[in-house]
PDB file of C-alpha atoms in Angstrom:
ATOM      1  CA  UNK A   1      -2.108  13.759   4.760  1.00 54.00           C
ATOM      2  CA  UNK A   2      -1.609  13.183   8.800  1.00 57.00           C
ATOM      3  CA  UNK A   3       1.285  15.429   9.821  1.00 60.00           C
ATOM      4  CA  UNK A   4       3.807  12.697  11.539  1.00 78.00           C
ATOM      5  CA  UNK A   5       1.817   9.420  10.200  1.00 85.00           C
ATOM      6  CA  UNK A   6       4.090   6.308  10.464  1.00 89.00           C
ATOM      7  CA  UNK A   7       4.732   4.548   7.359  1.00 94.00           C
ATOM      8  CA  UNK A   8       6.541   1.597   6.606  1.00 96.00           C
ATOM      9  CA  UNK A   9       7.408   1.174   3.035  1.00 97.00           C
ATOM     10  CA  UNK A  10       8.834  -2.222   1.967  1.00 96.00           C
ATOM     11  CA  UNK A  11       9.744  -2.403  -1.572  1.00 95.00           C
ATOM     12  CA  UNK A  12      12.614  -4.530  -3.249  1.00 93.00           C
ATOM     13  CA  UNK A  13      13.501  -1.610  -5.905  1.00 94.00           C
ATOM     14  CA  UNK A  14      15.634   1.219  -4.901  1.00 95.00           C
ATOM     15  CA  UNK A  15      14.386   3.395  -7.545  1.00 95.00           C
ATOM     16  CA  UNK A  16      10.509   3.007  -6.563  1.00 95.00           C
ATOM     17  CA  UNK A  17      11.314   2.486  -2.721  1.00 95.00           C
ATOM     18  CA  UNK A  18      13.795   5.988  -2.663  1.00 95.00           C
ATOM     19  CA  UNK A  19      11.269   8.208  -4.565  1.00 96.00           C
ATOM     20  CA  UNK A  20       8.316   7.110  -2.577  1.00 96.00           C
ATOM     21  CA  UNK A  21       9.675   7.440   0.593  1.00 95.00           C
ATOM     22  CA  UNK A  22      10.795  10.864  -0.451  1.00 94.00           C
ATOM     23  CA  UNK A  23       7.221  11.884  -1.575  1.00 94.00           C
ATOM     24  CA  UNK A  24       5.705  10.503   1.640  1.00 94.00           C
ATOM     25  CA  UNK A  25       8.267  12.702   3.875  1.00 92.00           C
ATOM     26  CA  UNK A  26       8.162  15.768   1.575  1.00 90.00           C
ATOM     27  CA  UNK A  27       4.006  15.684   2.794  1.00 89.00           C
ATOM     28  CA  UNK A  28       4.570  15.086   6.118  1.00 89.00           C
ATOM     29  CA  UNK A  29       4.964  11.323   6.886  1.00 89.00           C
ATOM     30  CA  UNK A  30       7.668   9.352   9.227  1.00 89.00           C
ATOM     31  CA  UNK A  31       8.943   6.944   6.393  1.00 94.00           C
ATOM     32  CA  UNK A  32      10.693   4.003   7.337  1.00 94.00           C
ATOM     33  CA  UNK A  33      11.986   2.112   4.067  1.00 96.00           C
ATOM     34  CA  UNK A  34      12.875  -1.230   3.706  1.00 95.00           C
ATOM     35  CA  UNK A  35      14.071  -3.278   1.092  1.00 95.00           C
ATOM     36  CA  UNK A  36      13.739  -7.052   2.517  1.00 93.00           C
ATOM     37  CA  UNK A  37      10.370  -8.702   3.829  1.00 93.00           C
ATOM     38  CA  UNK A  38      12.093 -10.158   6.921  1.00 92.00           C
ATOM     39  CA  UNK A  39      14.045  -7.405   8.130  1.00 93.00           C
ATOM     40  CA  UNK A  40      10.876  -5.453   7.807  1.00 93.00           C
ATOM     41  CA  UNK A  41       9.003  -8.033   9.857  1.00 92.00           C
ATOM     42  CA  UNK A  42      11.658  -7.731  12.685  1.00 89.00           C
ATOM     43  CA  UNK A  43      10.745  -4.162  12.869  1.00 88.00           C
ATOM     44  CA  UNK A  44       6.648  -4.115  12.343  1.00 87.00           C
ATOM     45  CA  UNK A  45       6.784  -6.909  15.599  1.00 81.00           C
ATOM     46  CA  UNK A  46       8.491  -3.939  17.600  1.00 80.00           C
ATOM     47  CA  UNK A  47       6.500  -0.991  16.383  1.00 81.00           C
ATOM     48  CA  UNK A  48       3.676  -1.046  14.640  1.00 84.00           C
ATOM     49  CA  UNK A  49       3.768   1.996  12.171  1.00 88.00           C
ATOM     50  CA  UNK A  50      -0.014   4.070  11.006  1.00 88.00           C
ATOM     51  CA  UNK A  51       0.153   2.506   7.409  1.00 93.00           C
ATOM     52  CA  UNK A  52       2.534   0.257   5.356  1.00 95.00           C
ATOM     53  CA  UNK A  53       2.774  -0.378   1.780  1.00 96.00           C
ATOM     54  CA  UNK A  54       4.225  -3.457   0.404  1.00 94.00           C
ATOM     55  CA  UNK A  55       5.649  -4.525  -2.459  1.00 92.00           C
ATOM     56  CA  UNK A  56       3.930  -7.966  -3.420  1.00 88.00           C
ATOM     57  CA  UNK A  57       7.575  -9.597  -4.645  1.00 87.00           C
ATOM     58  CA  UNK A  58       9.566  -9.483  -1.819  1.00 90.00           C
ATOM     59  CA  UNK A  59      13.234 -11.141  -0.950  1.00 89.00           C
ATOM     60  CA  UNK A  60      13.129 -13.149   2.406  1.00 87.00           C
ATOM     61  CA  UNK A  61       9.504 -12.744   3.092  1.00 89.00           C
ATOM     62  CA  UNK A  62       7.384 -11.883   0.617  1.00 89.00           C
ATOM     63  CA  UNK A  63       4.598  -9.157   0.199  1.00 89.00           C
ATOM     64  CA  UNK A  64       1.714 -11.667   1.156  1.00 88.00           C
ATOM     65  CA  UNK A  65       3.158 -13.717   4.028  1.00 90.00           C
ATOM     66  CA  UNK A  66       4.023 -10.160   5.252  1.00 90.00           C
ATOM     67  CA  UNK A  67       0.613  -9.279   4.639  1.00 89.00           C
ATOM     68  CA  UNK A  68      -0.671 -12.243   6.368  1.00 87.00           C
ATOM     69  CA  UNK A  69       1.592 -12.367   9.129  1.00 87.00           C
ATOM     70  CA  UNK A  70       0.226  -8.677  10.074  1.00 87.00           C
ATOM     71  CA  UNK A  71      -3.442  -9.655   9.910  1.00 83.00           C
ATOM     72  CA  UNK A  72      -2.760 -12.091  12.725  1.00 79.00           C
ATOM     73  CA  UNK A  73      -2.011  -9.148  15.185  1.00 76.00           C
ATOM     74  CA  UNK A  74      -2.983  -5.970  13.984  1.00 79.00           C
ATOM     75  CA  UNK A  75      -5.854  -4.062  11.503  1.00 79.00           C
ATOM     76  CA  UNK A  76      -3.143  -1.377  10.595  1.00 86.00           C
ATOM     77  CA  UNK A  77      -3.779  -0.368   6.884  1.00 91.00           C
ATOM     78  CA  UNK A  78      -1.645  -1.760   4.089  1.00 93.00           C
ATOM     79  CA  UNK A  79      -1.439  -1.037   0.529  1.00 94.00           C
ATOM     80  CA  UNK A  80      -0.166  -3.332  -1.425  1.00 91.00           C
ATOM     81  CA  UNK A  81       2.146  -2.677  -4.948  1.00 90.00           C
ATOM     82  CA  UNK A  82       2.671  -5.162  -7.802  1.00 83.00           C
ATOM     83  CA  UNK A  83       3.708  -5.505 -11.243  1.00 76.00           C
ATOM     84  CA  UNK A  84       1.349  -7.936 -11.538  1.00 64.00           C
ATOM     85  CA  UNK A  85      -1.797  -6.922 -13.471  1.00 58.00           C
ATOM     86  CA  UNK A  86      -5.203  -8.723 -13.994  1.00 55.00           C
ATOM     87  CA  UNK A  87      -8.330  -8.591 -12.027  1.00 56.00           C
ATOM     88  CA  UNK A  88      -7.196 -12.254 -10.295  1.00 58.00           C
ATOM     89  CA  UNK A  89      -4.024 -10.455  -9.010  1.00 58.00           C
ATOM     90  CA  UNK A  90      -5.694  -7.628  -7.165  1.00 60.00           C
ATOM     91  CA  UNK A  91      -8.247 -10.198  -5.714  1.00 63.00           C
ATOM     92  CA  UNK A  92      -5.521 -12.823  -4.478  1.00 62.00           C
ATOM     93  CA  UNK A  93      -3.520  -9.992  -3.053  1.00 58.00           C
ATOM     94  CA  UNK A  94      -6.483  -9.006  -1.011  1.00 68.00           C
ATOM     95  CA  UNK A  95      -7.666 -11.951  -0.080  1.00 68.00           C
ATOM     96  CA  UNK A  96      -4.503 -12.253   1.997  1.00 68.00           C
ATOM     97  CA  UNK A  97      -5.569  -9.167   3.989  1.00 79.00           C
ATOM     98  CA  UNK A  98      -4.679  -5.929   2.014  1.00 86.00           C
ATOM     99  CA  UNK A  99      -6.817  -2.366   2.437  1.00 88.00           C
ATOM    100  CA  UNK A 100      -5.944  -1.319  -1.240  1.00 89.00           C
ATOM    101  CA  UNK A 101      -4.152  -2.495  -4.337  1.00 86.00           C
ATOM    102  CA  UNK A 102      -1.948  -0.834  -6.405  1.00 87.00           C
ATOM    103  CA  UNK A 103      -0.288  -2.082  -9.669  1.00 86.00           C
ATOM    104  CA  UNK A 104       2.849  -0.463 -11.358  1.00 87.00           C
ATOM    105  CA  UNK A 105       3.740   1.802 -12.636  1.00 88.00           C
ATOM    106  CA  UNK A 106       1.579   4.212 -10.367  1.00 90.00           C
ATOM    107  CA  UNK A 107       1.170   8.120  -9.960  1.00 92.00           C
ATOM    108  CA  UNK A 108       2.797   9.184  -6.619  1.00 94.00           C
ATOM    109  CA  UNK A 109      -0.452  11.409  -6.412  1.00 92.00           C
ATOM    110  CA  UNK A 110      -2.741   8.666  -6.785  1.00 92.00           C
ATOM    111  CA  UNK A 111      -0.311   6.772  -4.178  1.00 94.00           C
ATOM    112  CA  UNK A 112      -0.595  10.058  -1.976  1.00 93.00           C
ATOM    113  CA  UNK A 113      -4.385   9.893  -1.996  1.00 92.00           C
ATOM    114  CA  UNK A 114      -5.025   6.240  -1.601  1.00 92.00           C
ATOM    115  CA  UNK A 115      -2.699   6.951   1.720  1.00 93.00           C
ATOM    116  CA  UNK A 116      -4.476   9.613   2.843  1.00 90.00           C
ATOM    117  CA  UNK A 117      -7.671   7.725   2.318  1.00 88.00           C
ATOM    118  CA  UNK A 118      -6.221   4.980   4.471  1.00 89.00           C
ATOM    119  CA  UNK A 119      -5.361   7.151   7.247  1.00 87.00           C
ATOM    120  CA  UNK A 120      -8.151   9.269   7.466  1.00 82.00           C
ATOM    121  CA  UNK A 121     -10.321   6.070   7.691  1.00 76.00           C
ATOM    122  CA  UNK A 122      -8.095   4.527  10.321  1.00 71.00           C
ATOM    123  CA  UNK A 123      -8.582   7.479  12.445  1.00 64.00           C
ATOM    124  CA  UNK A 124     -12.194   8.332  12.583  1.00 52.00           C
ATOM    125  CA  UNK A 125     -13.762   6.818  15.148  1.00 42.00           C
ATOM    126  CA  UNK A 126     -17.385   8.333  16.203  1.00 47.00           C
ATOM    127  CA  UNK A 127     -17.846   8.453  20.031  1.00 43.00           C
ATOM    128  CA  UNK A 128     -20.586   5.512  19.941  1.00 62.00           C
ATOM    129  CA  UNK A 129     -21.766   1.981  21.096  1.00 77.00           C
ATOM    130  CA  UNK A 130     -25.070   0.588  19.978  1.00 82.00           C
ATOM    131  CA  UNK A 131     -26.792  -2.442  19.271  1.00 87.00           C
ATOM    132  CA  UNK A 132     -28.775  -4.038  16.344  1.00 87.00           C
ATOM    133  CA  UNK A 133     -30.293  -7.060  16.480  1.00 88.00           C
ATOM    134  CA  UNK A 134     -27.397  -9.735  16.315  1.00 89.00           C
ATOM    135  CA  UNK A 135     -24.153  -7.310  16.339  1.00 92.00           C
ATOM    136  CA  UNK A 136     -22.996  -5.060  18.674  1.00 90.00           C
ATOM    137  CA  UNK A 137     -20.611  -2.206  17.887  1.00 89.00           C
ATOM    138  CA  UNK A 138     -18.425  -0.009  19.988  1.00 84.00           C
ATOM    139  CA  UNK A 139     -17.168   2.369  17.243  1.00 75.00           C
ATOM    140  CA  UNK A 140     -15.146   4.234  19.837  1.00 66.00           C
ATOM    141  CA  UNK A 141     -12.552   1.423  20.171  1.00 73.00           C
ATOM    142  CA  UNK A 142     -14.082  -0.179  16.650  1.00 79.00           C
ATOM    143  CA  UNK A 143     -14.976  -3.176  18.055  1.00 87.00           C
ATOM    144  CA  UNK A 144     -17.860  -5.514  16.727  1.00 93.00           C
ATOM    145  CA  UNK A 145     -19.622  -8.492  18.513  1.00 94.00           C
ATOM    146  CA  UNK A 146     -22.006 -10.621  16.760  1.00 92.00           C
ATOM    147  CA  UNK A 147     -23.593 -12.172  19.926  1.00 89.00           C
ATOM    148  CA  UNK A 148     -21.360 -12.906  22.568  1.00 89.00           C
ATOM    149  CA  UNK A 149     -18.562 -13.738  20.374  1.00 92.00           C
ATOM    150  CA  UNK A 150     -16.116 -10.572  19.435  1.00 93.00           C
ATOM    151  CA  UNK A 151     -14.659 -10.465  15.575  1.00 93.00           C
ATOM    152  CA  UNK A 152     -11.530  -9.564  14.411  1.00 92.00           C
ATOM    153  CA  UNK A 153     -11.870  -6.707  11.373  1.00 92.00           C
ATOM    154  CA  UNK A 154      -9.489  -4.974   8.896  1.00 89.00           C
ATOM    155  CA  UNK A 155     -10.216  -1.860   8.563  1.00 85.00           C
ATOM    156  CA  UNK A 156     -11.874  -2.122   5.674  1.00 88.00           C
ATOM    157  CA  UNK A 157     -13.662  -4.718   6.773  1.00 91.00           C
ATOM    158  CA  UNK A 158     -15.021  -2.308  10.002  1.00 90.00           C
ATOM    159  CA  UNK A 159     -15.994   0.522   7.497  1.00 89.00           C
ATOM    160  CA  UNK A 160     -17.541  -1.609   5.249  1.00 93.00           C
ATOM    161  CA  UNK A 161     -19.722  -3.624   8.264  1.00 94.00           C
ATOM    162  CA  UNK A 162     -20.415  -0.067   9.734  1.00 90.00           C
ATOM    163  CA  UNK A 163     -21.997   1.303   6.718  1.00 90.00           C
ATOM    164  CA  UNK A 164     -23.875  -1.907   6.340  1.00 93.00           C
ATOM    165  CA  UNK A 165     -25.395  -1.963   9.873  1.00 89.00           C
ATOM    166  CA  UNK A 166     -26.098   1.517   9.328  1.00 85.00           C
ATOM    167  CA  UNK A 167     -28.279   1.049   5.979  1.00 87.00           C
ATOM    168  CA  UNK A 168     -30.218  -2.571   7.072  1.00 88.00           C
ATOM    169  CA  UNK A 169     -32.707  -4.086   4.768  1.00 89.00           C
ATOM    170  CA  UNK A 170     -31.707  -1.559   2.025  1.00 90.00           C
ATOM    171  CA  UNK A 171     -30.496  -3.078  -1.090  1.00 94.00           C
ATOM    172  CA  UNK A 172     -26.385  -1.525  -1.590  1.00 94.00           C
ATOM    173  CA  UNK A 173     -24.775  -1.193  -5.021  1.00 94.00           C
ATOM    174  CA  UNK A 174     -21.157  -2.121  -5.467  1.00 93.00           C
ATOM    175  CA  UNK A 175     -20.997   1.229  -6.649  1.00 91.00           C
ATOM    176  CA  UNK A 176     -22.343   2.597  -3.871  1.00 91.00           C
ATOM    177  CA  UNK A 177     -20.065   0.791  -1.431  1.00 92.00           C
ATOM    178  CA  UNK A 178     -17.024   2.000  -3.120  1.00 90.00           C
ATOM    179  CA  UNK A 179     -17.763   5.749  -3.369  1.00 86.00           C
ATOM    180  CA  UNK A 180     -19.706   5.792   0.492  1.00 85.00           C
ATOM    181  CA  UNK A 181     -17.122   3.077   2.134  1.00 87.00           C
ATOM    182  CA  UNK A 182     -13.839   3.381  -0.367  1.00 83.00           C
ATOM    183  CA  UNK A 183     -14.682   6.993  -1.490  1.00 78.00           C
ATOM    184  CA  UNK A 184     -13.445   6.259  -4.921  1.00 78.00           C
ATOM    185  CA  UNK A 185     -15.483   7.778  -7.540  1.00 69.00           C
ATOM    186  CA  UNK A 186     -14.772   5.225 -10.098  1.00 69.00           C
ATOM    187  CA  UNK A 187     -12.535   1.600  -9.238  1.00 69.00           C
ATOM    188  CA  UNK A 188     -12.319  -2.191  -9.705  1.00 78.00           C
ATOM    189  CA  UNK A 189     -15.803  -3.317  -8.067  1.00 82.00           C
ATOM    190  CA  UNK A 190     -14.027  -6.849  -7.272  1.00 86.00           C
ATOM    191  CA  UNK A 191     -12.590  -5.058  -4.332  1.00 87.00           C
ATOM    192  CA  UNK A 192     -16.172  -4.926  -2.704  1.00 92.00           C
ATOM    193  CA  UNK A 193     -16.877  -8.681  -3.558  1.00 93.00           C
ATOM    194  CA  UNK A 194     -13.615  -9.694  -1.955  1.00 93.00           C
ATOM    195  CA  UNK A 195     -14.576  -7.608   0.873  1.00 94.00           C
ATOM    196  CA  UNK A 196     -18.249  -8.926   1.151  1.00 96.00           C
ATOM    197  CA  UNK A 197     -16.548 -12.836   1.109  1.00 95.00           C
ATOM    198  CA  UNK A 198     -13.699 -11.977   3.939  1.00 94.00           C
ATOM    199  CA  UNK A 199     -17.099 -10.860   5.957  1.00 96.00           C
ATOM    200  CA  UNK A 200     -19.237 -13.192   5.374  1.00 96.00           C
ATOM    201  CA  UNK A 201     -16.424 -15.585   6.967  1.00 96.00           C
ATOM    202  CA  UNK A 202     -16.371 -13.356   9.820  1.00 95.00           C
ATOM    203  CA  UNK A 203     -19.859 -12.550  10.495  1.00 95.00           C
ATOM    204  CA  UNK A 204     -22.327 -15.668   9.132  1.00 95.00           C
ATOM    205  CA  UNK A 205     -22.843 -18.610  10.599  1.00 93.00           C
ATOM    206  CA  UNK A 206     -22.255 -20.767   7.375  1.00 94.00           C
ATOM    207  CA  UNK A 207     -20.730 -17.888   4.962  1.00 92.00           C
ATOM    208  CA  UNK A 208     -21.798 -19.963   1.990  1.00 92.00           C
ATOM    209  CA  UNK A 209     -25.385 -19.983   2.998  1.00 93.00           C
ATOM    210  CA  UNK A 210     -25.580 -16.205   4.517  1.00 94.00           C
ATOM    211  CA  UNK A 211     -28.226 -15.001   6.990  1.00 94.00           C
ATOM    212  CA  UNK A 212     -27.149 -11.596   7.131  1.00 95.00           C
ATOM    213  CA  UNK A 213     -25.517 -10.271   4.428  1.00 96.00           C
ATOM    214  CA  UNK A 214     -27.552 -11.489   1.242  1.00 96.00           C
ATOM    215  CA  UNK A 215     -26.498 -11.262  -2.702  1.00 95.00           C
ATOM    216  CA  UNK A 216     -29.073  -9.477  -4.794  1.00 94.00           C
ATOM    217  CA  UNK A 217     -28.298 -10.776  -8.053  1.00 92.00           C
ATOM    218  CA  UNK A 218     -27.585  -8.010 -10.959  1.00 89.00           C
ATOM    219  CA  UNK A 219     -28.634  -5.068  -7.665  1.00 93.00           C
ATOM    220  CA  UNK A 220     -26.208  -5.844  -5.031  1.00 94.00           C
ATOM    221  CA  UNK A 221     -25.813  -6.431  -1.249  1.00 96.00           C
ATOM    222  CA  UNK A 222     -29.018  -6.581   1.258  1.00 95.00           C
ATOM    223  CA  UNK A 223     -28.030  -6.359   4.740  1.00 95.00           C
ATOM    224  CA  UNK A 224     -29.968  -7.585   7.544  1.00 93.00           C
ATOM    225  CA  UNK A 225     -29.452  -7.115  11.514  1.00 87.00           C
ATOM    226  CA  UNK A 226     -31.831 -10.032  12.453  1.00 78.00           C
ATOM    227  CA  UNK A 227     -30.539 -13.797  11.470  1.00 67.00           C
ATOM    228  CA  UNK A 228     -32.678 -15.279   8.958  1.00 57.00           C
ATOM    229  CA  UNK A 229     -32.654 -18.073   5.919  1.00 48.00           C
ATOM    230  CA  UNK A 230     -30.439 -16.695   2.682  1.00 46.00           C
ATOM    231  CA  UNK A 231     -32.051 -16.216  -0.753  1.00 41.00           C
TER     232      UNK A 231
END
């Protein structure tokens, strides 16, 4: 784990917030708890912290308007922490903009890696700016055109466009895309299709008829640099 990372932890229960917090600081993190949505809000608007990890049920502003609200003006990573289970759960709550998902009850060392997974993501940055075909990326400043027109990307969404762009006209297993782009060795594969949809909205034209990033039914993703009809 980063030595000094920032992280925000907003979660409702004193039990859960108090021993993660402690976890996080006893490996090295800045932990700033908080046990209400809104008062967290007031803070995030000041100082944007390395990672946060909400707690989906909230008081005053809940875990996805929080979530939300911090996609408007920032790609910081966020984990996100329910009781909620189901594979509809973990797809709503990122759909609103979350890096990861988490349901209770949780190991701290899972917690620990997923966080250092986050940050270690959020930090690499390889000193280069190329082109191909359509898209244009500075992965310095991870920055993506496709044309003229700049795109806003979670960081999630960057890695998973970068490896993408990287690998064109290859067909990409889900599996593949979460142990290359999520580095999990085994994990809920709806993560990648919620992933794929947020950018296809992003990158495509039309998003339901894609000319870049194609479904292979029953094989996976095709990615193509060049725009061209879907099948």
């Amino acid at each position: 784990m980063q030595t000094g990372a920032r992280v925000t932890v907003v979660e409702d229960d004193p039990a859960v917030r108090t021993v993660v917090a402690d976890h996080l600081r006893a490996a090295g993190c800045v932990v700033q708890p908080f046990a209400d949505g809104r008062e967290a809000w007031h803070q995030i608007e000041k100082r944007m912290p390395d990672l946060l990890i909400l707690d989906r049920m909230l008081p005053g502003v809940d875990g996805d308007e929080l979530c939300r609200r911090i996609r408007r003006i920032s790609d910081v990573p966020i984990i996100m922490l329910t009781a909620l289970d189901g594979v509809e759960q973990r797809i709503d709550g990122l759909e609103r903009g979350a890096d990861d998902y988490l349901g209770k009850p949780f190991s701290l060392r899972e917690l620990q890696l997923r966080v250092n997974a986050q940050l270690r993501r959020s930090s690499t940055a390889a000193p280069l700016t190329f082109t191909a075909g359509h898209f244009r990326v500075d992965a310095a400043h991870r920055r993506v055109w496709v044309g003229e027109q700049e795109i806003a990307l979670t960081t999630r969404e960057y890695e998973l466009f970068l490896y993408l762009v990287r690998n064109p006209g290859r067909v990409i297993s889900r599996e593949e895309i979460l142990r290359e782009v999520w580095q999990w060795d085994f994990g809920d594969a709806s993560n990648v299709t919620v992933h794929v949809r947020r950018l296809r909205e992003k990158i495509e034209p039309d998003a339901r008829i894609p000319s870049f990033l194609h479904t292979e039914w029953g094989a996976g993703y095709r990615f193509t640099v060049e725009e061209r009809s879907a099948c």
